Amino acid sequence: MKQEKIHFENLNGLRFIGAFMVFLFHAFTINREVWGDFFESVPFIALRKLTSIGHYGVNLFFVLSGFLITYLLLKELRERGKIHVGFFLIRRILRLWPLYFVIVLFGFFLFPHLPFGIQTVHEFWRYGLFLSNFDEIINGSRDSLNFLTATWSVSIEEQFYIGWALVIGLFKWKTIRSFQIFFLMVIGSSFAFRIYYAGNQSFLYYHTMSVISDMGMGGILATIVFKKESVPFIERFKKWQIGLLYMLGIGFLFTAHKILPGRLIALERVISGTFFAFVLIEQLKSKNSFFKADRIPYFERAGKLTYGFYLFHSLLIYYICSTFESLNWNEHAGYFILYFFLLLFSNSLLSIISYRYFEKPLLNLKRYFRA
């Protein structure tokens, strides 16, 4: 018996919000040195401050991914009595590998020979083995080829899925409690790691052990939603209560490094992951939401394009900034506005083309690997 495809409302919209957060953050930070004095004016400093929390979009991705994958595996376990680990890994390969390797192969073997191209100091073998986050820790500060850094989060997801599949295959989980214990261990060990390496910013941001608590948070949430334990509680939330929690959560994202000095920064991922887990379940189950992500115009449709939107944007930032600098289109604010909308348009167009003609045909193959 094949599984029915599950669709969660507002998940696509949330995916796009996460991708757009990262897009805004990088649009104002990557290659910022090419822009003239206007970039240090009060309005642009304010814009950079406003978009400075955009990197938390990756945290949101991790929570969403942990939730969705766990829920689907729980559904398979309930319907079949076991999880087909091989099919699980093939589905992940079809989703993550093709576009990832397009970017990696382009960056290492084609980009150096094109206009504005440079030879990266990153090492291909790590990218080929989905260890690009570790290469980022080792070489990231010495390399201006910023568009390869977008692959670090994909590498962490793949590492987690492979490790997770090995655990599932080894222990043959049969109960939701097994999942919950596993995810609590993931969150706990990640927190302990962050305490130990609290003074190492590269480890805190890029190391697998530092960030997998987000996927653990999503996994725990999936077990709760699957058992329907949280639904009545969330449904009773009033609009003002939801709004207050959003304001507190967003306020924390802006101030985390100020209110969590020293080793307390280890709490950052736990708190932000909890906030994004709340956002996810509120969007899924609340009857009094003051917004629903899929109802924002174009967000639901754009959510299907987020993988390409995320992987392509840093590459396009590099090329557009390099072109504008070569043309001396970098001394006035008007040029930055032109750059931003050109970046948004070209990234959206490239993502549409990639999804329709490259990603979707491969994703359609996933139906042959559903238990």
Short mmCIF file of C-alpha atoms in Angstrom, two decimals:
data_model
loop_
_atom_site.label_atom_id
_atom_site.label_comp_id
_atom_site.label_asym_id
_atom_site.label_seq_id
_atom_site.Cartn_x
_atom_site.Cartn_y
_atom_site.Cartn_z
CA MET A 1 0.00 0.00 0.00
CA LYS A 2 1.50 3.33 -1.07
CA GLN A 3 1.39 6.36 1.18
CA GLU A 4 -0.97 9.17 0.33
CA LYS A 5 0.81 12.45 -0.24
CA ILE A 6 0.43 14.84 2.69
CA HIS A 7 0.05 18.58 2.23
CA PHE A 8 0.40 20.93 5.18
CA GLU A 9 -1.11 24.35 4.64
CA ASN A 10 1.24 27.30 5.18
CA LEU A 11 4.40 25.20 5.02
CA ASN A 12 5.27 26.47 1.54
CA GLY A 13 4.64 30.04 2.64
CA LEU A 14 6.91 29.58 5.64
CA ARG A 15 9.60 28.10 3.41
CA PHE A 16 9.52 31.22 1.27
CA ILE A 17 9.66 33.47 4.33
CA GLY A 18 12.79 31.60 5.47
CA ALA A 19 14.41 31.83 2.02
CA PHE A 20 13.53 35.50 1.65
CA MET A 21 15.01 36.27 5.09
CA VAL A 22 18.34 34.79 3.98
CA PHE A 23 18.07 36.57 0.61
CA LEU A 24 17.60 39.97 2.28
CA PHE A 25 20.43 39.35 4.72
CA HIS A 26 22.89 38.44 1.97
CA ALA A 27 21.72 41.20 -0.38
CA PHE A 28 22.94 43.72 2.20
CA THR A 29 26.08 41.89 3.34
CA ILE A 30 27.73 39.86 0.56
CA ASN A 31 30.08 42.05 -1.51
CA ARG A 32 29.06 45.09 0.52
CA GLU A 33 32.55 46.52 0.01
CA VAL A 34 31.75 47.40 -3.63
CA TRP A 35 29.23 50.07 -2.65
CA GLY A 36 30.13 53.72 -2.17
CA ASP A 37 29.85 56.04 0.82
CA PHE A 38 26.06 56.09 0.66
CA PHE A 39 26.07 52.55 2.06
CA GLU A 40 27.19 53.95 5.43
CA SER A 41 24.40 56.54 5.56
CA VAL A 42 21.74 56.36 8.27
CA PRO A 43 18.99 54.85 6.04
CA PHE A 44 21.25 52.03 4.82
CA ILE A 45 22.62 51.32 8.28
CA ALA A 46 18.98 51.02 9.42
CA LEU A 47 18.19 48.68 6.52
CA ARG A 48 21.19 46.51 7.33
CA LYS A 49 20.09 46.36 10.95
CA LEU A 50 16.56 45.41 9.91
CA THR A 51 17.79 42.61 7.64
CA SER A 52 20.51 41.46 10.05
CA ILE A 53 18.33 38.67 11.46
CA GLY A 54 17.86 37.20 8.01
CA HIS A 55 20.37 34.43 8.69
CA TYR A 56 17.81 32.93 11.09
CA GLY A 57 15.91 31.89 7.98
CA VAL A 58 18.24 28.87 7.89
CA ASN A 59 17.13 27.97 11.43
CA LEU A 60 13.53 28.09 10.24
CA PHE A 61 14.43 25.78 7.33
CA PHE A 62 15.95 23.25 9.71
CA VAL A 63 12.92 23.23 12.01
CA LEU A 64 10.56 22.86 9.03
CA SER A 65 12.64 20.04 7.58
CA GLY A 66 12.83 18.15 10.86
CA PHE A 67 9.08 18.48 11.30
CA LEU A 68 8.00 17.39 7.83
CA ILE A 69 10.38 14.45 7.45
CA THR A 70 9.56 13.13 10.92
CA TYR A 71 5.82 13.39 10.34
CA LEU A 72 6.08 11.50 7.05
CA LEU A 73 8.17 8.76 8.67
CA LEU A 74 5.69 8.44 11.54
CA LYS A 75 2.88 8.10 9.03
CA GLU A 76 4.81 5.38 7.18
CA LEU A 77 5.49 3.59 10.47
CA ARG A 78 1.80 3.67 11.41
CA GLU A 79 0.60 2.44 8.01
CA ARG A 80 3.26 -0.19 7.30
CA GLY A 81 4.60 -1.08 10.72
CA LYS A 82 8.15 -0.23 9.62
CA ILE A 83 10.19 2.42 7.82
CA HIS A 84 11.82 1.70 4.47
CA VAL A 85 15.22 3.32 5.08
CA GLY A 86 16.43 2.87 1.50
CA PHE A 87 13.42 4.67 0.03
CA PHE A 88 13.82 7.43 2.62
CA LEU A 89 17.41 8.05 1.53
CA ILE A 90 16.57 7.94 -2.19
CA ARG A 91 13.82 10.54 -1.71
CA ARG A 92 16.31 12.79 0.08
CA ILE A 93 18.86 12.28 -2.70
CA LEU A 94 16.34 13.26 -5.38
CA ARG A 95 15.49 16.42 -3.45
CA LEU A 96 18.94 17.60 -2.35
CA TRP A 97 21.69 16.20 -4.55
CA PRO A 98 21.03 17.37 -8.14
CA LEU A 99 20.93 21.14 -7.62
CA TYR A 100 23.55 20.99 -4.89
CA PHE A 101 26.05 19.40 -7.27
CA VAL A 102 25.15 21.83 -10.06
CA ILE A 103 26.27 24.69 -7.80
CA VAL A 104 29.34 22.84 -6.51
CA LEU A 105 30.56 21.69 -9.94
CA PHE A 106 29.98 25.15 -11.37
CA GLY A 107 31.90 26.78 -8.51
CA PHE A 108 34.94 24.55 -8.75
CA PHE A 109 35.29 23.74 -12.44
CA LEU A 110 33.48 26.35 -14.58
CA PHE A 111 33.41 29.57 -12.58
CA PRO A 112 37.22 30.12 -12.51
CA HIS A 113 37.27 30.28 -16.33
CA LEU A 114 34.39 32.77 -16.73
CA PRO A 115 34.43 36.60 -16.52
CA PHE A 116 34.90 37.75 -12.89
CA GLY A 117 35.85 34.18 -12.02
CA ILE A 118 38.41 33.33 -9.36
CA GLN A 119 39.97 30.12 -8.07
CA THR A 120 38.42 29.13 -4.77
CA VAL A 121 40.55 27.95 -1.85
CA HIS A 122 37.77 25.61 -0.73
CA GLU A 123 38.44 21.90 -1.21
CA PHE A 124 36.23 19.97 -3.62
CA TRP A 125 36.41 16.63 -1.80
CA ARG A 126 34.63 18.06 1.24
CA TYR A 127 31.85 19.47 -0.92
CA GLY A 128 31.59 16.19 -2.78
CA LEU A 129 31.06 14.36 0.52
CA PHE A 130 28.56 16.91 1.88
CA LEU A 131 31.07 18.30 4.36
CA SER A 132 31.01 21.86 3.03
CA ASN A 133 30.05 23.25 6.44
CA PHE A 134 33.36 21.97 7.83
CA ASP A 135 35.21 23.42 4.85
CA GLU A 136 33.50 26.72 5.62
CA ILE A 137 34.86 26.55 9.18
CA ILE A 138 38.38 25.87 7.87
CA ASN A 139 38.56 28.09 4.77
CA GLY A 140 35.55 30.40 4.79
CA SER A 141 37.33 33.44 6.22
CA ARG A 142 40.04 33.19 3.52
CA ASP A 143 37.77 32.96 0.49
CA SER A 144 35.74 35.66 -1.21
CA LEU A 145 33.81 33.14 -3.32
CA ASN A 146 30.72 33.61 -1.21
CA PHE A 147 28.18 31.74 -3.30
CA LEU A 148 29.61 28.36 -2.31
CA THR A 149 28.81 29.04 1.34
CA ALA A 150 25.08 28.59 0.68
CA THR A 151 25.71 24.86 0.44
CA TRP A 152 26.74 24.51 4.10
CA SER A 153 23.16 24.06 5.35
CA VAL A 154 22.42 21.47 2.64
CA SER A 155 25.47 19.50 3.80
CA ILE A 156 24.22 19.52 7.38
CA GLU A 157 20.79 18.29 6.32
CA GLU A 158 22.36 15.44 4.36
CA GLN A 159 24.64 14.50 7.26
CA PHE A 160 21.65 14.45 9.59
CA TYR A 161 19.50 12.36 7.26
CA ILE A 162 22.22 9.77 6.67
CA GLY A 163 22.95 9.50 10.39
CA TRP A 164 19.26 9.37 11.16
CA ALA A 165 18.67 6.63 8.59
CA LEU A 166 21.47 4.54 10.10
CA VAL A 167 19.90 4.89 13.55
CA ILE A 168 16.45 3.99 12.24
CA GLY A 169 17.83 0.99 10.37
CA LEU A 170 19.82 -0.19 13.38
CA PHE A 171 17.16 0.11 16.07
CA LYS A 172 14.01 -0.59 13.99
CA TRP A 173 11.90 1.99 15.79
CA LYS A 174 8.29 1.02 16.40
CA THR A 175 6.96 3.76 18.69
CA ILE A 176 6.67 7.53 18.75
CA ARG A 177 8.47 7.49 22.07
CA SER A 178 11.57 6.17 20.33
CA PHE A 179 11.56 9.23 18.08
CA GLN A 180 11.05 11.55 21.03
CA ILE A 181 13.94 10.05 23.00
CA PHE A 182 16.20 10.33 19.95
CA PHE A 183 15.33 13.98 19.34
CA LEU A 184 15.74 14.88 23.01
CA MET A 185 19.21 13.31 22.86
CA VAL A 186 19.98 15.32 19.72
CA ILE A 187 18.87 18.58 21.35
CA GLY A 188 20.71 17.83 24.59
CA SER A 189 23.99 16.86 22.92
CA SER A 190 23.80 19.89 20.62
CA PHE A 191 23.28 22.18 23.61
CA ALA A 192 26.24 20.63 25.44
CA PHE A 193 28.39 21.11 22.33
CA ARG A 194 27.41 24.77 22.13
CA ILE A 195 28.30 25.33 25.78
CA TYR A 196 31.75 23.81 25.25
CA TYR A 197 32.44 25.84 22.08
CA ALA A 198 30.61 29.01 23.15
CA GLY A 199 33.64 31.14 22.28
CA ASN A 200 34.04 29.81 18.73
CA GLN A 201 31.69 31.67 16.38
CA SER A 202 32.48 29.48 13.35
CA PHE A 203 31.66 26.33 15.30
CA LEU A 204 28.47 27.84 16.71
CA TYR A 205 27.22 28.82 13.26
CA TYR A 206 28.49 26.10 10.91
CA HIS A 207 29.23 22.96 12.91
CA THR A 208 26.74 20.12 12.52
CA MET A 209 26.56 19.42 16.24
CA SER A 210 25.79 23.05 16.95
CA VAL A 211 22.78 23.40 14.67
CA ILE A 212 21.06 19.99 14.55
CA SER A 213 19.01 20.93 17.60
CA ASP A 214 16.79 22.84 15.15
CA MET A 215 15.92 19.61 13.33
CA GLY A 216 15.46 17.98 16.71
CA MET A 217 12.97 20.71 17.64
CA GLY A 218 11.07 20.10 14.41
CA GLY A 219 11.11 16.35 15.05
CA ILE A 220 9.74 16.72 18.59
CA LEU A 221 7.01 19.00 17.26
CA ALA A 222 6.08 16.41 14.61
CA THR A 223 5.58 13.73 17.27
CA ILE A 224 3.31 16.08 19.23
CA VAL A 225 1.24 17.07 16.19
CA PHE A 226 1.06 13.45 15.03
CA LYS A 227 -0.46 12.44 18.37
CA LYS A 228 -2.68 15.56 18.25
CA GLU A 229 -1.66 16.44 21.81
CA SER A 230 -1.09 20.13 21.11
CA VAL A 231 -3.99 20.97 18.83
CA PRO A 232 -6.62 22.01 21.42
CA PHE A 233 -4.04 24.10 23.30
CA ILE A 234 -2.95 26.02 20.19
CA GLU A 235 -6.48 26.43 18.90
CA ARG A 236 -7.43 28.25 22.10
CA PHE A 237 -4.72 30.90 21.70
CA LYS A 238 -6.17 34.38 21.25
CA LYS A 239 -4.90 36.71 18.56
CA TRP A 240 -3.24 39.08 21.04
CA GLN A 241 -1.44 36.18 22.71
CA ILE A 242 -0.11 35.00 19.37
CA GLY A 243 0.98 38.52 18.49
CA LEU A 244 2.76 38.93 21.81
CA LEU A 245 4.70 35.69 21.32
CA TYR A 246 5.71 36.79 17.82
CA MET A 247 6.97 40.12 19.14
CA LEU A 248 8.93 38.44 21.93
CA GLY A 249 10.43 35.92 19.50
CA ILE A 250 11.42 38.50 16.89
CA GLY A 251 12.76 40.77 19.63
CA PHE A 252 14.95 37.92 20.81
CA LEU A 253 16.36 37.39 17.31
CA PHE A 254 17.47 41.03 17.21
CA THR A 255 19.00 41.04 20.70
CA ALA A 256 20.25 37.48 21.31
CA HIS A 257 23.93 38.33 21.32
CA LYS A 258 23.36 41.22 23.74
CA ILE A 259 21.18 39.44 26.28
CA LEU A 260 23.13 36.16 26.17
CA PRO A 261 26.75 37.05 26.96
CA GLY A 262 29.56 34.51 27.25
CA ARG A 263 28.54 30.87 27.49
CA LEU A 264 24.88 31.84 27.71
CA ILE A 265 24.99 32.16 23.93
CA ALA A 266 24.61 28.37 23.96
CA LEU A 267 20.93 29.05 24.68
CA GLU A 268 20.45 30.99 21.45
CA ARG A 269 19.69 28.00 19.26
CA VAL A 270 17.37 26.42 21.82
CA ILE A 271 15.33 29.62 22.18
CA SER A 272 15.22 30.47 18.47
CA GLY A 273 14.37 26.85 17.62
CA THR A 274 11.54 26.89 20.15
CA PHE A 275 10.25 30.14 18.67
CA PHE A 276 10.27 28.74 15.12
CA ALA A 277 8.57 25.56 16.33
CA PHE A 278 5.85 27.79 17.81
CA VAL A 279 5.55 29.68 14.50
CA LEU A 280 5.17 26.39 12.66
CA ILE A 281 2.47 24.89 14.86
CA GLU A 282 0.67 28.23 15.11
CA GLN A 283 0.54 28.42 11.33
CA LEU A 284 -0.67 24.82 11.08
CA LYS A 285 -3.25 24.69 13.85
CA SER A 286 -4.24 28.10 15.23
CA LYS A 287 -7.73 29.36 14.42
CA ASN A 288 -6.93 32.93 15.47
CA SER A 289 -3.76 33.64 13.49
CA PHE A 290 -3.33 37.25 12.42
CA PHE A 291 -1.78 35.95 9.19
CA LYS A 292 -1.41 32.67 7.33
CA ALA A 293 1.73 32.32 5.25
CA ASP A 294 0.10 30.63 2.24
CA ARG A 295 -2.51 33.40 2.00
CA ILE A 296 0.09 36.11 1.41
CA PRO A 297 -0.01 36.67 -2.36
CA TYR A 298 2.43 34.41 -4.25
CA PHE A 299 4.03 33.00 -1.07
CA GLU A 300 2.51 29.53 -1.40
CA ARG A 301 3.64 29.22 -5.01
CA ALA A 302 7.04 30.76 -4.29
CA GLY A 303 7.55 28.24 -1.50
CA LYS A 304 7.98 25.49 -4.09
CA LEU A 305 10.90 27.40 -5.59
CA THR A 306 12.84 28.00 -2.39
CA TYR A 307 15.62 25.44 -2.91
CA GLY A 308 16.77 27.14 -6.10
CA PHE A 309 16.00 30.58 -4.69
CA TYR A 310 18.30 29.80 -1.77
CA LEU A 311 21.16 28.18 -3.69
CA PHE A 312 21.28 30.62 -6.62
CA HIS A 313 21.05 33.97 -4.85
CA SER A 314 24.65 34.25 -3.59
CA LEU A 315 25.98 33.43 -7.05
CA LEU A 316 23.83 36.15 -8.60
CA ILE A 317 24.85 38.64 -5.91
CA TYR A 318 28.50 38.07 -6.81
CA TYR A 319 27.95 38.48 -10.55
CA ILE A 320 25.66 41.51 -10.36
CA CYS A 321 27.88 43.30 -7.82
CA SER A 322 30.98 42.59 -9.91
CA THR A 323 29.25 43.89 -13.06
CA PHE A 324 28.01 47.05 -11.34
CA GLU A 325 31.48 47.72 -9.93
CA SER A 326 33.11 47.29 -13.34
CA LEU A 327 30.64 49.82 -14.78
CA ASN A 328 31.11 52.24 -11.85
CA TRP A 329 27.46 51.79 -10.99
CA ASN A 330 28.19 51.69 -7.30
CA GLU A 331 28.44 55.28 -6.06
CA HIS A 332 24.76 56.21 -5.69
CA ALA A 333 21.84 54.76 -3.78
CA GLY A 334 19.82 54.50 -6.98
CA TYR A 335 22.26 51.93 -8.30
CA PHE A 336 21.78 49.80 -5.18
CA ILE A 337 18.01 49.92 -5.63
CA LEU A 338 18.47 48.84 -9.26
CA TYR A 339 20.81 46.07 -8.11
CA PHE A 340 18.32 44.82 -5.53
CA PHE A 341 15.38 44.54 -7.92
CA LEU A 342 17.54 43.06 -10.66
CA LEU A 343 18.78 40.49 -8.14
CA LEU A 344 15.24 39.67 -6.99
CA PHE A 345 13.96 39.35 -10.57
CA SER A 346 16.87 37.26 -11.89
CA ASN A 347 16.90 34.98 -8.85
CA SER A 348 13.14 34.40 -9.11
CA LEU A 349 13.36 33.72 -12.86
CA LEU A 350 16.27 31.33 -12.49
CA SER A 351 14.47 29.52 -9.66
CA ILE A 352 11.33 29.10 -11.78
CA ILE A 353 13.33 27.71 -14.70
CA SER A 354 15.28 25.38 -12.41
CA TYR A 355 12.19 24.06 -10.68
CA ARG A 356 10.12 23.54 -13.83
CA TYR A 357 12.73 21.98 -16.09
CA PHE A 358 15.28 20.42 -13.72
CA GLU A 359 14.06 19.89 -10.15
CA LYS A 360 10.42 18.92 -10.76
CA PRO A 361 11.09 16.10 -13.27
CA LEU A 362 13.47 14.56 -10.72
CA LEU A 363 11.08 15.12 -7.82
CA ASN A 364 8.38 13.30 -9.77
CA LEU A 365 10.54 10.17 -9.49
CA LYS A 366 9.99 10.17 -5.72
CA ARG A 367 6.61 8.51 -6.23
CA TYR A 368 8.41 5.29 -7.15
CA PHE A 369 10.13 5.28 -3.76
CA ARG A 370 7.19 5.55 -1.42
CA ALA A 371 6.41 2.50 0.64
#
